[in-house]
PDB file of C-alpha atoms in Angstrom:
ATOM      1  CA  MET H1322       0.222  -0.066   0.275  1.00 88.00           C
ATOM      2  CA  MET H1323       1.145   3.769  -0.490  1.00 95.00           C
ATOM      3  CA  TYR H1324       1.168   6.219   2.237  1.00 97.00           C
ATOM      4  CA  TYR H1325       3.013   9.251   3.014  1.00 97.00           C
ATOM      5  CA  ARG H1326       3.411  11.040   6.315  1.00 98.00           C
ATOM      6  CA  LEU H1327       1.129  14.117   7.786  1.00 97.00           C
ATOM      7  CA  ASN H1328       3.017  16.371  10.630  1.00 95.00           C
ATOM      8  CA  GLY H1329       4.731  13.080  11.515  1.00 95.00           C
ATOM      9  CA  ARG H1330       1.665  10.734  11.245  1.00 96.00           C
ATOM     10  CA  ARG H1331       1.448   7.514   8.823  1.00 97.00           C
ATOM     11  CA  GLU H1332      -1.458   8.264   5.867  1.00 97.00           C
ATOM     12  CA  ALA H1333      -2.832   5.790   3.257  1.00 97.00           C
ATOM     13  CA  LEU H1334      -2.348   7.538   0.398  1.00 97.00           C
ATOM     14  CA  PRO H1335      -5.093   7.847  -2.589  1.00 96.00           C
ATOM     15  CA  ALA H1336      -3.782   7.739  -5.978  1.00 94.00           C
ATOM     16  CA  GLY H1337      -3.626  11.102  -7.514  1.00 96.00           C
ATOM     17  CA  LEU H1338      -3.588  12.907  -4.631  1.00 97.00           C
ATOM     18  CA  THR H1339      -2.700  16.600  -4.596  1.00 98.00           C
ATOM     19  CA  ILE H1340      -1.465  19.644  -2.427  1.00 98.00           C
ATOM     20  CA  LYS H1341      -4.573  21.365  -3.157  1.00 98.00           C
ATOM     21  CA  THR H1342      -7.062  18.705  -1.958  1.00 98.00           C
ATOM     22  CA  LEU H1343      -4.890  17.254   0.358  1.00 98.00           C
ATOM     23  CA  ILE H1344      -5.472  21.008   2.317  1.00 97.00           C
ATOM     24  CA  GLU H1345      -9.506  21.235   1.260  1.00 97.00           C
ATOM     25  CA  ASN H1346      -9.854  17.586   2.818  1.00 96.00           C
ATOM     26  CA  LEU H1347      -8.389  19.448   6.330  1.00 96.00           C
ATOM     27  CA  GLY H1348     -10.238  22.165   6.082  1.00 96.00           C
ATOM     28  CA  TYR H1349      -7.698  24.847   5.628  1.00 97.00           C
ATOM     29  CA  ILE H1350      -7.506  27.642   3.522  1.00 97.00           C
ATOM     30  CA  GLY H1351      -4.171  27.735   1.139  1.00 97.00           C
ATOM     31  CA  GLU H1352      -3.633  31.131   1.611  1.00 97.00           C
ATOM     32  CA  ARG H1353      -2.927  30.737   6.046  1.00 98.00           C
ATOM     33  CA  ILE H1354      -0.528  27.847   5.627  1.00 98.00           C
ATOM     34  CA  ALA H1355       2.942  26.978   5.356  1.00 98.00           C
ATOM     35  CA  LEU H1356       3.884  24.266   3.661  1.00 97.00           C
ATOM     36  CA  GLU H1357       7.539  21.974   3.509  1.00 97.00           C
ATOM     37  CA  ILE H1358       7.731  18.822   1.910  1.00 97.00           C
ATOM     38  CA  ASN H1359      10.509  15.992   2.489  1.00 96.00           C
ATOM     39  CA  GLY H1360      12.364  19.162   4.439  1.00 94.00           C
ATOM     40  CA  ASP H1361      11.970  21.697   1.679  1.00 95.00           C
ATOM     41  CA  VAL H1362       8.779  24.679   2.364  1.00 97.00           C
ATOM     42  CA  LEU H1363       7.708  25.612  -0.522  1.00 96.00           C
ATOM     43  CA  PRO H1364       4.480  28.203  -0.953  1.00 95.00           C
ATOM     44  CA  TYR H1365       1.248  27.178  -1.354  1.00 96.00           C
ATOM     45  CA  THR H1366       0.970  28.527  -4.757  1.00 94.00           C
ATOM     46  CA  ALA H1367       4.209  26.901  -5.839  1.00 94.00           C
ATOM     47  CA  ALA H1368       3.148  23.389  -4.232  1.00 96.00           C
ATOM     48  CA  LYS H1369      -0.521  23.044  -4.759  1.00 96.00           C
ATOM     49  CA  ASP H1370      -0.694  21.044  -8.493  1.00 97.00           C
ATOM     50  CA  ARG H1371       1.639  18.664  -6.627  1.00 97.00           C
ATOM     51  CA  THR H1372       0.779  14.981  -6.518  1.00 98.00           C
ATOM     52  CA  ILE H1373       2.021  13.883  -3.560  1.00 98.00           C
ATOM     53  CA  SER H1374       4.213  11.080  -3.710  1.00 97.00           C
ATOM     54  CA  HIS H1375       4.175   7.449  -2.112  1.00 97.00           C
ATOM     55  CA  GLU H1376       6.810   7.973   1.598  1.00 97.00           C
ATOM     56  CA  ASP H1377       6.633  11.994   1.359  1.00 98.00           C
ATOM     57  CA  LYS H1378       6.980  13.758   4.357  1.00 97.00           C
ATOM     58  CA  ILE H1379       4.326  16.775   4.641  1.00 97.00           C
ATOM     59  CA  GLU H1380       4.763  18.868   7.567  1.00 97.00           C
ATOM     60  CA  ILE H1381       1.371  21.823   7.468  1.00 97.00           C
ATOM     61  CA  VAL H1382       1.151  24.536   9.928  1.00 97.00           C
ATOM     62  CA  CYS H1383      -2.356  26.453   9.558  1.00 98.00           C
ATOM     63  CA  PHE H1384      -1.759  29.472  11.307  1.00 98.00           C
ATOM     64  CA  VAL H1385      -4.958  31.508  13.090  1.00 98.00           C
ATOM     65  CA  GLY H1386      -5.282  35.606  13.310  1.00 98.00           C
ATOM     66  CA  GLY H1387      -4.107  37.608  16.678  1.00 97.00           C
ATOM     67  CA  GLY H1388      -1.467  39.252  17.209  1.00 96.00           C
TER      68      GLY H1388
ATOM     69  CA  MET C1030      28.403  51.684  37.313  1.00 55.00           C
ATOM     70  CA  TYR C1031      25.064  50.804  35.887  1.00 64.00           C
ATOM     71  CA  LYS C1032      24.833  47.259  34.146  1.00 81.00           C
ATOM     72  CA  HIS C1033      21.820  45.981  32.198  1.00 88.00           C
ATOM     73  CA  THR C1034      23.448  42.508  32.816  1.00 85.00           C
ATOM     74  CA  GLU C1035      23.743  42.369  36.002  1.00 88.00           C
ATOM     75  CA  ARG C1036      21.104  39.945  36.745  1.00 91.00           C
ATOM     76  CA  CYS C1037      21.634  38.269  33.597  1.00 92.00           C
ATOM     77  CA  PRO C1038      22.525  34.475  34.049  1.00 93.00           C
ATOM     78  CA  GLU C1039      26.014  34.211  33.746  1.00 92.00           C
ATOM     79  CA  SER C1040      26.133  31.929  30.568  1.00 92.00           C
ATOM     80  CA  LEU C1041      23.896  33.917  28.622  1.00 94.00           C
ATOM     81  CA  LYS C1042      25.449  37.566  28.726  1.00 94.00           C
ATOM     82  CA  SER C1043      27.685  36.275  26.158  1.00 94.00           C
ATOM     83  CA  PRO C1044      25.305  35.082  23.407  1.00 95.00           C
ATOM     84  CA  LEU C1045      22.926  37.785  23.892  1.00 97.00           C
ATOM     85  CA  GLN C1046      25.013  40.800  23.653  1.00 96.00           C
ATOM     86  CA  LYS C1047      26.590  39.199  20.190  1.00 96.00           C
ATOM     87  CA  ALA C1048      23.179  38.544  18.842  1.00 97.00           C
ATOM     88  CA  HIS C1049      21.193  40.961  16.611  1.00 98.00           C
ATOM     89  CA  VAL C1050      17.526  39.387  16.059  1.00 98.00           C
ATOM     90  CA  ALA C1051      14.436  40.755  13.937  1.00 98.00           C
ATOM     91  CA  VAL C1052      11.113  41.492  14.783  1.00 99.00           C
ATOM     92  CA  ALA C1053       8.776  41.790  11.995  1.00 98.00           C
ATOM     93  CA  GLY C1054       5.640  43.119  13.183  1.00 98.00           C
ATOM     94  CA  ALA C1055       5.859  45.612  16.379  1.00 98.00           C
ATOM     95  CA  GLY C1056       2.094  45.093  17.641  1.00 98.00           C
ATOM     96  CA  GLY C1057       1.032  43.005  20.771  1.00 98.00           C
ATOM     97  CA  LEU C1058       3.624  39.924  19.718  1.00 98.00           C
ATOM     98  CA  GLY C1059       6.434  42.739  18.412  1.00 98.00           C
ATOM     99  CA  SER C1060       6.292  44.911  20.993  1.00 98.00           C
ATOM    100  CA  ASN C1061       6.446  42.828  24.012  1.00 98.00           C
ATOM    101  CA  VAL C1062       8.445  40.190  22.603  1.00 99.00           C
ATOM    102  CA  ALA C1063      11.237  43.419  21.787  1.00 98.00           C
ATOM    103  CA  VAL C1064      10.633  44.510  25.644  1.00 98.00           C
ATOM    104  CA  LEU C1065      11.443  41.327  26.912  1.00 98.00           C
ATOM    105  CA  LEU C1066      14.348  40.684  24.605  1.00 98.00           C
ATOM    106  CA  THR C1067      15.743  43.872  25.501  1.00 98.00           C
ATOM    107  CA  ARG C1068      15.350  43.180  29.535  1.00 98.00           C
ATOM    108  CA  ALA C1069      17.077  39.893  29.012  1.00 97.00           C
ATOM    109  CA  GLY C1070      20.057  41.976  27.434  1.00 97.00           C
ATOM    110  CA  ILE C1071      20.178  41.388  23.736  1.00 98.00           C
ATOM    111  CA  GLY C1072      22.703  43.658  22.140  1.00 97.00           C
ATOM    112  CA  THR C1073      20.875  44.552  18.681  1.00 98.00           C
ATOM    113  CA  LEU C1074      17.531  43.929  17.546  1.00 98.00           C
ATOM    114  CA  SER C1075      15.965  45.313  14.119  1.00 98.00           C
ATOM    115  CA  LEU C1076      12.681  46.016  13.855  1.00 98.00           C
ATOM    116  CA  PHE C1077      10.020  46.021  11.161  1.00 98.00           C
ATOM    117  CA  ASP C1078       6.070  47.670  11.474  1.00 98.00           C
ATOM    118  CA  TYR C1079       4.675  50.203   8.555  1.00 98.00           C
ATOM    119  CA  ASP C1080       2.143  50.561  11.206  1.00 98.00           C
ATOM    120  CA  THR C1081       0.820  53.596  12.962  1.00 98.00           C
ATOM    121  CA  VAL C1082      -0.077  53.619  17.335  1.00 98.00           C
ATOM    122  CA  GLU C1083      -3.482  53.538  17.885  1.00 98.00           C
ATOM    123  CA  TYR C1084      -6.046  53.603  21.006  1.00 98.00           C
ATOM    124  CA  SER C1085      -6.879  50.554  20.116  1.00 97.00           C
ATOM    125  CA  ASN C1086      -3.510  48.979  21.126  1.00 98.00           C
ATOM    126  CA  LEU C1087      -3.103  50.000  24.390  1.00 98.00           C
ATOM    127  CA  ASN C1088      -4.719  47.228  25.892  1.00 97.00           C
ATOM    128  CA  ARG C1089      -2.117  44.784  24.753  1.00 98.00           C
ATOM    129  CA  GLN C1090       0.800  46.651  22.937  1.00 98.00           C
ATOM    130  CA  HIS C1091       3.790  47.938  24.544  1.00 98.00           C
ATOM    131  CA  TYR C1092       3.121  51.717  23.573  1.00 98.00           C
ATOM    132  CA  PHE C1093       1.431  54.659  26.089  1.00 98.00           C
ATOM    133  CA  ILE C1094      -1.009  58.159  25.694  1.00 98.00           C
ATOM    134  CA  GLN C1095       1.666  59.744  24.303  1.00 98.00           C
ATOM    135  CA  ASP C1096       2.749  57.538  21.508  1.00 98.00           C
ATOM    136  CA  LEU C1097      -0.795  58.037  19.763  1.00 98.00           C
ATOM    137  CA  THR C1098      -0.089  58.226  16.221  1.00 98.00           C
ATOM    138  CA  HIS C1099       3.416  58.062  16.469  1.00 98.00           C
ATOM    139  CA  PRO C1100       5.451  55.180  14.271  1.00 98.00           C
ATOM    140  CA  LYS C1101       5.130  52.273  16.535  1.00 98.00           C
ATOM    141  CA  THR C1102       8.832  51.655  14.922  1.00 98.00           C
ATOM    142  CA  ASP C1103       9.576  54.873  16.530  1.00 98.00           C
ATOM    143  CA  ALA C1104       7.568  54.845  19.977  1.00 98.00           C
ATOM    144  CA  LEU C1105       9.168  51.797  20.824  1.00 98.00           C
ATOM    145  CA  LYS C1106      12.608  52.285  19.871  1.00 98.00           C
ATOM    146  CA  ARG C1107      12.028  55.334  22.406  1.00 98.00           C
ATOM    147  CA  HIS C1108      10.796  52.430  24.923  1.00 98.00           C
ATOM    148  CA  LEU C1109      13.624  50.055  24.661  1.00 98.00           C
ATOM    149  CA  LEU C1110      16.539  52.718  25.203  1.00 98.00           C
ATOM    150  CA  ASN C1111      14.455  53.741  27.993  1.00 97.00           C
ATOM    151  CA  ILE C1112      15.373  50.063  29.088  1.00 97.00           C
ATOM    152  CA  ASN C1113      18.936  49.649  28.047  1.00 97.00           C
ATOM    153  CA  PRO C1114      20.382  52.579  26.940  1.00 96.00           C
ATOM    154  CA  GLU C1115      23.405  50.291  25.717  1.00 96.00           C
ATOM    155  CA  LEU C1116      21.062  48.271  22.935  1.00 98.00           C
ATOM    156  CA  VAL C1117      21.040  48.969  19.350  1.00 98.00           C
ATOM    157  CA  VAL C1118      18.055  49.404  17.459  1.00 98.00           C
ATOM    158  CA  HIS C1119      17.527  49.563  13.915  1.00 98.00           C
ATOM    159  CA  THR C1120      14.071  50.768  12.584  1.00 98.00           C
ATOM    160  CA  HIS C1121      12.366  50.313   9.272  1.00 98.00           C
ATOM    161  CA  GLN C1122       9.093  51.233   9.019  1.00 98.00           C
ATOM    162  CA  VAL C1123       7.768  49.784   5.335  1.00 98.00           C
ATOM    163  CA  LYS C1124       5.183  46.682   5.112  1.00 98.00           C
ATOM    164  CA  LEU C1125       7.039  43.479   4.564  1.00 98.00           C
ATOM    165  CA  ASP C1126       5.307  41.445   2.334  1.00 98.00           C
ATOM    166  CA  ALA C1127       6.741  38.411  -0.538  1.00 97.00           C
ATOM    167  CA  GLU C1128       9.021  41.006  -2.873  1.00 97.00           C
ATOM    168  CA  ASN C1129      10.656  42.578  -0.208  1.00 98.00           C
ATOM    169  CA  ALA C1130      10.834  40.542   2.840  1.00 98.00           C
ATOM    170  CA  PRO C1131      13.830  38.636   1.446  1.00 98.00           C
ATOM    171  CA  ASP C1132      16.152  41.669   0.407  1.00 98.00           C
ATOM    172  CA  LEU C1133      15.089  43.316   4.335  1.00 98.00           C
ATOM    173  CA  LEU C1134      14.884  39.443   6.641  1.00 98.00           C
ATOM    174  CA  GLY C1135      17.552  37.860   4.329  1.00 98.00           C
ATOM    175  CA  ALA C1136      20.285  38.025   6.051  1.00 97.00           C
ATOM    176  CA  PHE C1137      18.970  37.595   9.777  1.00 98.00           C
ATOM    177  CA  ASP C1138      19.558  33.769  11.629  1.00 97.00           C
ATOM    178  CA  ILE C1139      16.647  34.609  13.793  1.00 98.00           C
ATOM    179  CA  VAL C1140      13.458  36.642  12.841  1.00 98.00           C
ATOM    180  CA  VAL C1141      10.306  37.412  15.319  1.00 98.00           C
ATOM    181  CA  GLU C1142       7.273  37.107  13.217  1.00 98.00           C
ATOM    182  CA  ALA C1143       4.564  38.713  14.638  1.00 98.00           C
ATOM    183  CA  PHE C1144       2.047  40.200  12.004  1.00 98.00           C
ATOM    184  CA  ASP C1145      -1.468  39.681  13.558  1.00 97.00           C
ATOM    185  CA  GLY C1146      -2.950  38.401  10.009  1.00 97.00           C
ATOM    186  CA  ALA C1147      -2.878  34.352   9.563  1.00 98.00           C
ATOM    187  CA  GLU C1148      -2.306  35.123   5.710  1.00 98.00           C
ATOM    188  CA  THR C1149       0.311  37.790   5.957  1.00 98.00           C
ATOM    189  CA  LYS C1150       2.026  35.086   9.068  1.00 98.00           C
ATOM    190  CA  ALA C1151       1.824  32.331   6.007  1.00 98.00           C
ATOM    191  CA  MET C1152       3.653  34.574   3.765  1.00 98.00           C
ATOM    192  CA  LEU C1153       6.207  35.422   5.590  1.00 98.00           C
ATOM    193  CA  ILE C1154       6.661  32.296   6.809  1.00 98.00           C
ATOM    194  CA  SER C1155       6.511  30.470   3.407  1.00 98.00           C
ATOM    195  CA  THR C1156       8.872  33.243   1.543  1.00 98.00           C
ATOM    196  CA  LEU C1157      11.380  33.220   4.231  1.00 98.00           C
ATOM    197  CA  LEU C1158      12.308  29.468   4.600  1.00 98.00           C
ATOM    198  CA  SER C1159      12.017  28.909   0.736  1.00 97.00           C
ATOM    199  CA  GLN C1160      14.963  31.533   0.784  1.00 97.00           C
ATOM    200  CA  CYS C1161      16.748  31.610   2.946  1.00 97.00           C
ATOM    201  CA  PRO C1162      18.408  28.645   4.237  1.00 94.00           C
ATOM    202  CA  ASN C1163      20.149  29.389   7.386  1.00 95.00           C
ATOM    203  CA  MET C1164      17.490  31.147   9.143  1.00 97.00           C
ATOM    204  CA  THR C1165      15.017  30.560  11.876  1.00 98.00           C
ATOM    205  CA  ILE C1166      11.548  31.525  12.941  1.00 98.00           C
ATOM    206  CA  VAL C1167       9.861  31.904  15.829  1.00 98.00           C
ATOM    207  CA  SER C1168       5.915  32.854  15.046  1.00 98.00           C
ATOM    208  CA  GLY C1169       2.754  33.192  17.619  1.00 98.00           C
ATOM    209  CA  SER C1170      -0.444  31.615  16.432  1.00 98.00           C
ATOM    210  CA  GLY C1171      -3.648  31.762  18.363  1.00 98.00           C
ATOM    211  CA  MET C1172      -3.408  33.794  21.372  1.00 98.00           C
ATOM    212  CA  ALA C1173      -7.071  35.524  21.044  1.00 98.00           C
ATOM    213  CA  GLY C1174      -9.460  34.716  23.297  1.00 98.00           C
ATOM    214  CA  THR C1175     -10.254  33.479  26.970  1.00 98.00           C
ATOM    215  CA  GLN C1176      -8.752  29.765  27.628  1.00 98.00           C
ATOM    216  CA  GLY C1177      -6.056  29.044  30.013  1.00 98.00           C
ATOM    217  CA  ALA C1178      -2.748  29.999  29.995  1.00 98.00           C
ATOM    218  CA  GLU C1179      -1.726  26.085  29.791  1.00 98.00           C
ATOM    219  CA  THR C1180      -3.014  26.296  25.829  1.00 98.00           C
ATOM    220  CA  ILE C1181       0.159  28.569  24.831  1.00 98.00           C
ATOM    221  CA  LYS C1182       2.610  26.482  24.023  1.00 98.00           C
ATOM    222  CA  THR C1183       6.205  26.138  22.035  1.00 98.00           C
ATOM    223  CA  GLN C1184       6.133  23.940  19.285  1.00 97.00           C
ATOM    224  CA  ARG C1185       8.644  23.100  16.785  1.00 96.00           C
ATOM    225  CA  VAL C1186       6.664  22.580  13.331  1.00 96.00           C
ATOM    226  CA  MET C1187       9.482  22.199  10.990  1.00 95.00           C
ATOM    227  CA  GLN C1188      13.298  22.090  11.066  1.00 93.00           C
ATOM    228  CA  ARG C1189      13.667  25.831  11.017  1.00 95.00           C
ATOM    229  CA  LEU C1190       9.758  26.832  12.557  1.00 97.00           C
ATOM    230  CA  TRP C1191       8.848  26.702  16.006  1.00 98.00           C
ATOM    231  CA  VAL C1192       5.501  28.460  16.985  1.00 98.00           C
ATOM    232  CA  CYS C1193       3.872  29.881  20.203  1.00 98.00           C
ATOM    233  CA  GLY C1194      -0.007  29.812  21.645  1.00 98.00           C
ATOM    234  CA  ASP C1195      -2.463  27.533  21.114  1.00 98.00           C
ATOM    235  CA  MET C1196      -2.610  27.192  17.292  1.00 97.00           C
ATOM    236  CA  THR C1197      -6.763  26.571  17.071  1.00 97.00           C
ATOM    237  CA  THR C1198      -8.141  30.592  18.257  1.00 98.00           C
ATOM    238  CA  ASP C1199      -8.665  32.667  15.474  1.00 98.00           C
ATOM    239  CA  TYR C1200      -9.476  36.564  16.184  1.00 98.00           C
ATOM    240  CA  THR C1201     -12.951  37.917  15.469  1.00 97.00           C
ATOM    241  CA  PRO C1202     -13.605  41.081  17.632  1.00 97.00           C
ATOM    242  CA  ALA C1203     -16.088  39.001  19.435  1.00 97.00           C
ATOM    243  CA  VAL C1204     -13.013  36.975  20.725  1.00 98.00           C
ATOM    244  CA  GLY C1205     -11.341  39.699  21.157  1.00 98.00           C
ATOM    245  CA  LEU C1206      -7.393  39.919  22.676  1.00 98.00           C
ATOM    246  CA  LEU C1207      -6.498  39.955  25.812  1.00 98.00           C
ATOM    247  CA  SER C1208      -3.741  41.124  27.322  1.00 98.00           C
ATOM    248  CA  THR C1209      -2.810  38.519  29.594  1.00 98.00           C
ATOM    249  CA  ARG C1210      -2.975  35.754  26.562  1.00 98.00           C
ATOM    250  CA  VAL C1211      -1.157  38.166  24.125  1.00 98.00           C
ATOM    251  CA  GLN C1212       1.803  38.528  26.488  1.00 98.00           C
ATOM    252  CA  LEU C1213       2.080  35.264  27.597  1.00 98.00           C
ATOM    253  CA  CYS C1214       2.608  34.376  23.233  1.00 98.00           C
ATOM    254  CA  ALA C1215       4.735  37.097  23.478  1.00 98.00           C
ATOM    255  CA  ALA C1216       7.307  35.474  26.307  1.00 98.00           C
ATOM    256  CA  HIS C1217       6.967  31.858  24.972  1.00 98.00           C
ATOM    257  CA  GLN C1218       8.639  33.506  21.927  1.00 98.00           C
ATOM    258  CA  ALA C1219      11.511  35.654  23.571  1.00 98.00           C
ATOM    259  CA  HIS C1220      12.340  32.440  25.534  1.00 98.00           C
ATOM    260  CA  LYS C1221      12.173  30.732  22.201  1.00 98.00           C
ATOM    261  CA  VAL C1222      14.576  33.509  20.523  1.00 98.00           C
ATOM    262  CA  ILE C1223      16.699  32.894  23.619  1.00 98.00           C
ATOM    263  CA  GLU C1224      17.624  29.423  24.006  1.00 97.00           C
ATOM    264  CA  LEU C1225      18.379  29.549  19.954  1.00 97.00           C
ATOM    265  CA  ILE C1226      20.434  32.406  20.691  1.00 97.00           C
ATOM    266  CA  SER C1227      21.909  30.311  23.997  1.00 95.00           C
ATOM    267  CA  GLY C1228      22.622  27.201  21.217  1.00 88.00           C
ATOM    268  CA  GLY C1229      21.021  24.708  22.624  1.00 72.00           C
ATOM    269  CA  THR C1230      17.778  24.035  25.103  1.00 68.00           C
ATOM    270  CA  LEU C1231      18.364  25.768  28.786  1.00 70.00           C
ATOM    271  CA  ARG C1232      18.134  24.050  31.538  1.00 67.00           C
TER     272      ARG C1232
END
């Protein structure tokens, strides 16, 4: 079975899952997140169409307002 | 003679004195982080903010009635130098964006993210961490509302990103921003900065 890691947790990887779909499934807004794929931080707009690969390690932080 | 560092832990005196940290945003988080780092004995701070002081800031930000309408960077610099006249402060009255942030902040090893909007936090962090390979960012996210102090935490969420806050409570006018929780979050950020400056985990 294909899998990826999301914030350290092992998750089953459906074929063709993109970053954009993952973010939407999590209920996040792309403009509010920071994203790290296999150790590289990427702006959401640059990474949203990327298809997640087997064994990818993805870290997502969704920010909230206030300061 | 007056010595600002008299009560500073011995092991931190020299690392703090040599450190130069950038604070992006001089509102509730940034002004309080800057005050705490100054009291701790940091050598140099660079402050970035485009805004001026308003009444609505005074419930949580380190400003006073006489600062109203003044640029936050100028007012904060005055207050910091009143705490430690030997502090070196650089001020930049500028709105940071994805174009200018790498130029203005790219040389820093440690940046404090202290914006108020979720989108601008994400923009600054994504821009800097993707373009500046030696930078560590200490961010604040989730300090609105009235939840218990123990919900504010410091977490390492990426290799070069620490986030302080409860991570979930979004600001709305009804939820509000309370001095205590904003200060708690700012103190978490400042303490993490001091840990990073010390080169390890404080014990």
